[in-house]
XYZ file of C-alpha atoms in Angstrom:
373
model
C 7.946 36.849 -12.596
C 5.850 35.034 -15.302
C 2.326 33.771 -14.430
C 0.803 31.012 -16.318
C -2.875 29.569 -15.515
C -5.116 26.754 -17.261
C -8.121 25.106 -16.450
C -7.806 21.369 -17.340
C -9.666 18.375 -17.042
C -8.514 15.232 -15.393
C -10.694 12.062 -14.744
C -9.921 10.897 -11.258
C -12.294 10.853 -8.292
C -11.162 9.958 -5.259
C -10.844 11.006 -1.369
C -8.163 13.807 -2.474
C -9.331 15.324 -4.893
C -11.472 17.721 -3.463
C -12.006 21.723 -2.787
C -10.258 21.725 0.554
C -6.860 19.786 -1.030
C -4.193 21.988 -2.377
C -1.285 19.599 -4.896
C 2.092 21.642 -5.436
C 5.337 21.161 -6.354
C 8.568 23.362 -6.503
C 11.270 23.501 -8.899
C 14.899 24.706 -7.288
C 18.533 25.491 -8.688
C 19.780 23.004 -6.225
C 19.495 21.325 -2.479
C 21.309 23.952 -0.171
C 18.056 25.543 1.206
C 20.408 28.514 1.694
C 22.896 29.076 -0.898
C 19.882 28.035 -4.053
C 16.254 29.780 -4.990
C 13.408 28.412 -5.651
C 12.767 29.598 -9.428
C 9.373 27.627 -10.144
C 5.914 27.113 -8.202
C 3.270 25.066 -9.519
C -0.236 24.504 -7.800
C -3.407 23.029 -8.402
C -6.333 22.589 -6.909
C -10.443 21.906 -8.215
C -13.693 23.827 -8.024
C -15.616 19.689 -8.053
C -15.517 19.752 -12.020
C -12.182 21.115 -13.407
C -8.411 21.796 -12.098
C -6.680 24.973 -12.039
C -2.933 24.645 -13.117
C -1.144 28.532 -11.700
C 2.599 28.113 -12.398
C 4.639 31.217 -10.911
C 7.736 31.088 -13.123
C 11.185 33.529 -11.540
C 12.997 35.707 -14.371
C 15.892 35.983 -12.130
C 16.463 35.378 -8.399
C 14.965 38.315 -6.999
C 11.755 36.933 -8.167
C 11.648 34.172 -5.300
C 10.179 36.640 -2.806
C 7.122 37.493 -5.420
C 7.177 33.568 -5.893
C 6.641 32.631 -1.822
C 4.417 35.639 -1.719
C 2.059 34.229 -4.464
C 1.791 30.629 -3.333
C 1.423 31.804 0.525
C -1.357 33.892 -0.339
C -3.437 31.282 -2.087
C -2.451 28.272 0.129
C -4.386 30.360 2.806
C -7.376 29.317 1.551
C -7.305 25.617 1.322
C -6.678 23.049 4.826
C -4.420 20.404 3.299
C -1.237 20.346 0.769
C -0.985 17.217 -1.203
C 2.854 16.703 -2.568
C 5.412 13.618 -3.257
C 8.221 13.993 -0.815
C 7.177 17.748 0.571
C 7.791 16.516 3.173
C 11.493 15.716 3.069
C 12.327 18.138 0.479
C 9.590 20.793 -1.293
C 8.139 21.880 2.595
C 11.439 22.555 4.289
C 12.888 24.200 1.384
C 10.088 26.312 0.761
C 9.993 27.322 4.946
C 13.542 28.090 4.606
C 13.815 30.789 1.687
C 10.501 31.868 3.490
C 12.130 32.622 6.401
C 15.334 34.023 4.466
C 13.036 36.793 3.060
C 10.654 37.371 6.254
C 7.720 36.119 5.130
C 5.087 34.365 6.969
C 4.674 30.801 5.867
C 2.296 28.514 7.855
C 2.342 25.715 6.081
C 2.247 23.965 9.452
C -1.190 24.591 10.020
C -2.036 23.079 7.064
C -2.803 18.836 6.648
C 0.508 17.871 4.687
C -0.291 14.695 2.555
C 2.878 12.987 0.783
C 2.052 10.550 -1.889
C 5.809 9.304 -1.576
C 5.022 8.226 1.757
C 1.443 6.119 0.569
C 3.136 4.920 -2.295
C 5.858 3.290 0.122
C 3.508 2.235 2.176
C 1.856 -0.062 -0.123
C 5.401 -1.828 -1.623
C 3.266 -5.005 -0.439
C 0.979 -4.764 -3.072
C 2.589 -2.259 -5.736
C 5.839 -3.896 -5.436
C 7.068 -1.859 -7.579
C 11.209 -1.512 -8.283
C 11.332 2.203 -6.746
C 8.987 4.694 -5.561
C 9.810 8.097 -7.435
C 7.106 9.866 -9.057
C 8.054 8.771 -12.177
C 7.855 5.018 -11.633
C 4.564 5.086 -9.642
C 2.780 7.049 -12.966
C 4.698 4.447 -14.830
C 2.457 1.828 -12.863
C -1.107 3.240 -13.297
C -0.660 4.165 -16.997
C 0.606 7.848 -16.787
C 3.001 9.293 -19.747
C 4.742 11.921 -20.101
C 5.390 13.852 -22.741
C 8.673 15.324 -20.730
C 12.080 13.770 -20.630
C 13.684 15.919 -17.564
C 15.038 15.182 -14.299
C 14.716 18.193 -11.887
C 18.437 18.335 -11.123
C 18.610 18.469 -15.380
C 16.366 21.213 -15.453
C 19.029 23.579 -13.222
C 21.161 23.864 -16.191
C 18.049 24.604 -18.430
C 17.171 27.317 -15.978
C 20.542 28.646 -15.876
C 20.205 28.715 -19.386
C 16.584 30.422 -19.676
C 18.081 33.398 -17.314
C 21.068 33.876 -19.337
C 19.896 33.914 -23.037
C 16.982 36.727 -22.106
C 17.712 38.788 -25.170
C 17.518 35.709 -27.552
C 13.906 35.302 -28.121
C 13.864 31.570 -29.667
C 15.793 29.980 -27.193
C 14.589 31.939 -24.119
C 11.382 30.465 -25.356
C 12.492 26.856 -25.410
C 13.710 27.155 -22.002
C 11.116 28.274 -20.735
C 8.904 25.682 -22.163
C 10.565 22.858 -21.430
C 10.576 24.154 -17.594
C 7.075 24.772 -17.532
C 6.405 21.308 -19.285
C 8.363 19.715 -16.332
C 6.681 21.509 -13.474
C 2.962 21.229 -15.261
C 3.499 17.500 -15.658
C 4.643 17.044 -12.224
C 1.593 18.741 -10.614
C -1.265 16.972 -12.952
C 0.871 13.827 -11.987
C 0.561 14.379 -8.964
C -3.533 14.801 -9.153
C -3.546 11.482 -10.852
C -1.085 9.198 -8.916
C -3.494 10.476 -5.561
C -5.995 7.741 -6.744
C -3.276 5.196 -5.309
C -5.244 5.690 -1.911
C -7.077 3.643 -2.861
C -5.192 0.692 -2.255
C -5.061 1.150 1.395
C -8.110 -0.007 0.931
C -6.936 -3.411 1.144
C -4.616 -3.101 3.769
C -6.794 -1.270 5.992
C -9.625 -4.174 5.174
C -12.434 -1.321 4.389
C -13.779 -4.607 2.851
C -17.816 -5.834 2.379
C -18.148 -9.231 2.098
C -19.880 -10.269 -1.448
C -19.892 -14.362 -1.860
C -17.929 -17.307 -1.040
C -17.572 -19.425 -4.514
C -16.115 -23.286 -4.411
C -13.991 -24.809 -7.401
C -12.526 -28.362 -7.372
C -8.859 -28.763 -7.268
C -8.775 -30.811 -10.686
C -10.297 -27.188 -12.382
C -7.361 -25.074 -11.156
C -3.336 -25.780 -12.964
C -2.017 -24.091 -9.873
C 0.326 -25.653 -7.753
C -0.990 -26.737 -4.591
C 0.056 -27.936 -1.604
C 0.642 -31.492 -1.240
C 2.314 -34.174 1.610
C 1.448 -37.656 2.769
C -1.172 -36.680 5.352
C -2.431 -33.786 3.776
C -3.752 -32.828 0.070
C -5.925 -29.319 -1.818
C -8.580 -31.100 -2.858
C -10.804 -28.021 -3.938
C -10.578 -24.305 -3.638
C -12.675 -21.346 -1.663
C -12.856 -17.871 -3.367
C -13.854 -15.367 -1.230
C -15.229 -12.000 -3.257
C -15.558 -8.942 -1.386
C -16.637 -4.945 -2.105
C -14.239 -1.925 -2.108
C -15.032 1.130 -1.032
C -12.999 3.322 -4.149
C -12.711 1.829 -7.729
C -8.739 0.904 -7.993
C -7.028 2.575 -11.025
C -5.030 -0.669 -11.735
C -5.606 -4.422 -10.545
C -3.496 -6.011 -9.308
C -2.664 -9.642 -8.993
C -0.771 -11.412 -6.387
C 0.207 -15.370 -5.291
C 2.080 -18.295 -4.072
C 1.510 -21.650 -3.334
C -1.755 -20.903 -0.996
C -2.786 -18.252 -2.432
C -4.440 -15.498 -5.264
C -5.141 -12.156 -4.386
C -6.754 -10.284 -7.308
C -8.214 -6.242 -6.583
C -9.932 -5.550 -10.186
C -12.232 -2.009 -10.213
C -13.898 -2.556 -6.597
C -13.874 -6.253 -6.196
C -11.174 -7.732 -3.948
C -11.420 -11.691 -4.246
C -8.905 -13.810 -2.373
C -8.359 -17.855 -3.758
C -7.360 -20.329 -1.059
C -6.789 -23.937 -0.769
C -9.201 -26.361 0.575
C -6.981 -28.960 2.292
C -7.872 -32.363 2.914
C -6.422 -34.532 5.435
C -4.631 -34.840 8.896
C -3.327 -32.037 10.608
C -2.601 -31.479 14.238
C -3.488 -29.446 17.011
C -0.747 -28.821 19.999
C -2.176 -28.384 23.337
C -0.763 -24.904 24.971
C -0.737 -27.143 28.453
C 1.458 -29.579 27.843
C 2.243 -29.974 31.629
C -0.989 -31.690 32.131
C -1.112 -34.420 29.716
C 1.024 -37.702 29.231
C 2.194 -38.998 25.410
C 1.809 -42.394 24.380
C 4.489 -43.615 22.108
C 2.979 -46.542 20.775
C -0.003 -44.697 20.157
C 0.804 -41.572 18.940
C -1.184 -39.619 21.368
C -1.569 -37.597 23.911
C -4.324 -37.810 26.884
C -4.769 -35.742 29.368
C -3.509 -36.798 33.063
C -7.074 -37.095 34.336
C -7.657 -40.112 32.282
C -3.862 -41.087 31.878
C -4.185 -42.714 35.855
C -5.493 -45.724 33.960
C -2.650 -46.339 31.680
C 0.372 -48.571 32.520
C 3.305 -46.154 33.547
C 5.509 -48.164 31.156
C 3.494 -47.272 28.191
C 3.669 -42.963 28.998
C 5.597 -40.450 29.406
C 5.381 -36.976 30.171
C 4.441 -34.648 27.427
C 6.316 -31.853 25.941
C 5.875 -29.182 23.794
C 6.372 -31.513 20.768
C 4.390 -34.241 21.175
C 1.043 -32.569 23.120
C -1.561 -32.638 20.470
C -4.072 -34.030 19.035
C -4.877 -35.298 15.120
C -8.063 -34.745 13.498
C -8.970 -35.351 10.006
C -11.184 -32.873 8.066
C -10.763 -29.636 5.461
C -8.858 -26.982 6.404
C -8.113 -23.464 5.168
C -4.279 -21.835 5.665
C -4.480 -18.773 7.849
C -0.452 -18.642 7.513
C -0.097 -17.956 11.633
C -0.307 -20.309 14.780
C -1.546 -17.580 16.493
C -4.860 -15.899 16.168
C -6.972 -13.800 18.404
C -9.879 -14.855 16.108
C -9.229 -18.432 16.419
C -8.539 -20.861 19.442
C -7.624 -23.682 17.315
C -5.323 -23.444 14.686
C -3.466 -27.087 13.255
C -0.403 -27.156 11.668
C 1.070 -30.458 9.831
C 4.393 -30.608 12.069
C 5.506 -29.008 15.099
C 6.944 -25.658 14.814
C 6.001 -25.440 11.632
C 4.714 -20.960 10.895
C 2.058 -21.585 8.640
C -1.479 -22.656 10.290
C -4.666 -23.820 9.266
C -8.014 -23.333 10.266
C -10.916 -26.090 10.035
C -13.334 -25.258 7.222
C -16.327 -25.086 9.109
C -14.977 -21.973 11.390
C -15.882 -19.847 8.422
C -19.641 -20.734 8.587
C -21.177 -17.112 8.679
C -20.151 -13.620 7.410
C -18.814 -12.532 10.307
C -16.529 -14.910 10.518
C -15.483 -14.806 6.500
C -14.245 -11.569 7.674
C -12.511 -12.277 11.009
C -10.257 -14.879 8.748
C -9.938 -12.612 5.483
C -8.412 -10.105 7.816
C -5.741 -12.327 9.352
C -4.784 -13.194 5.718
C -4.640 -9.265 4.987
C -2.680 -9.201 8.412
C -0.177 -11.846 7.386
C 0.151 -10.297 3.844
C 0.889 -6.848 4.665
């Protein structure tokens, strides 16, 4: 068994990157926990300043005991294991050959963070075409200098074990495993900063400003009927707790999200006009076709029965004329009222004047986070 350690250093501060946080990866001759080995261990792991890259490299296949042996003995000292999909593949593995040769792996006890699983979790805002390693480093800037798929590296392994007494190209193997491995585990310290993003969907937001813009400044699209028209725009700016690695940018026709460094600012439509509000009780009220209204049965006992009828569902509300925001729901905890243009129409609005202190900035930023991810 060859063992190969460097100190490097890596610019990324963030939640996981700390004394207590273990990254690894493995490197296997196949997927049959069973009938393959694992040949390769990397770690890493950081004293505050620098990272420590060990790589435990097998010569053969009766190195994988010394291999589990190593890695067991240092992960004992640390409380979580950071990985990308350890937890479907690397952490069963790993307890099965452990198991195969009697030792004592408790990797259990340990806090098992996979970055697969974050980086899936935020499709809503990555939105990314897949989620392998590869493609989220892609995303915040990351190249590598290796070409290799793991499964390609099996037959460069094969290859390492069986040209042992030919210097140059057990070399070159060996290199171009160790290339793989090292540049899956410092990867893997700096895709972790995509944490951050939960940010967002979480809402660990701090409200900043509220900033207006008229309509005739802006080339977007915006929304537009005969009652109803954007005749200016809100952008609300808010803190982040973590600096983001990447911004990100995302719209349609209500809205632009932007996340740049630690500023989260969300661009909505001010819209002018009629919109309606449907009473929940539509039992209790009577519709008046000529009209167009509704009134409630109290008062409807002085109305001709000829010019009323009982209201429904679809004809219980109520106009009013003022600005509006889009809250992109008809139902909101937050909210009582909430108008919408037509009946049974999804997307809602919100009269501008419910967002007339911080506290309720927030309460409607966070329905638009709801609705968005």
């Amino acid at each position: 068994m060859k063992t190969i350690t460097q100190t490097i250093d890596i610019n990324i501060n963030n939640q996981l990157c700390i004394k207590d946080n273990l990254f690894f990866d493995i490197e296997t001759t196949g997927f049959s926990r069973t009938g393959c080995f694992c040949y390769l261990i990397g770690v890493s792991f950081t004293d505050g300043r620098h990272f420590t890259v060990i790589q435990w490299l097998a010569e053969g296949a009766s190195d994988e005991t010394l291999l589990i042996h190593k890695f067991c003995e240092l992960a004992e000292n640390f409380s979580s294991i950071i990985h990308f999909n350890g937890d479907n593949f690397d952490i069963p593995f790993l307890t099965k050959r452990a198991a195969i040769h009697n030792i004592p792996l408790n990797l259990d006890n340990m806090r098992s963070i996979d970055l697969f699983k974050h980086a899936k979790g935020l499709k809503s805002i990555l939105r990314l075409e897949s989620y392998n390693q590869t493609t989220v480093e892609h995303f915040l800037g990351i190249h590598r200098n290796d070409t290799y798929t793991g499964g390609e590296l099996i037959k460069v392994y094969k290859e390492y074990i069986k040209n042992d007494q030919l210097p140059a190209k057990h070399a070159d193997s060996e290199k171009l495993l160790l290339l793989h491995n090292f540049e899956d585990i410092c990867g893997l310290i700096k895709i972790s900063s995509i944490v951050s993003y939960n940010n967002i969907i979480n809402k660990h937001i701090s409200y900043k400003d509220i900033e207006y813009t008229p309509a005739y400044d802006i080339a977007d699209e915006s929304k537009q009927s005969d009652n109803i028209s954007s005749t200016a725009y809100i952008t609300l700016s808010f803190s982040l707790p973590e600096e983001l690695p990447v911004s990100v940018l995302l719209k349609d026709e209500y809205y632009v999200l932007r996340a740049e460094h630690s500023t989260l600012k969300l661009r909505l439509p001010v819209i002018t006009g009629i919109l309606k509000y449907f009473y929940p009780n539509y039992k209790d009220y009577y519709y008046l076709p000529e009209e167009d209204i509704t009134i409630h049965k109290d008062v409807a006992t002085y109305v001709d029965k000829n010019h009323r009828i009982q209201a429904t569902a679809s004809n219980c509300f109520t106009k009013v004329t003022d600005n509006f925001l889009p809250i992109f729901s008809v139902k909101s905890p937050d909210f009582n009222q909430i108008f919408i243009e037509n009946y049974g129409e999804k997307n809602g609005f919100i009269q501008l004047e419910s967002i007339k202190d911080e506290d309720c900035v927030l309460k409607y930023v966070n329905c638009i986070l709801d609705y968005l991810y």
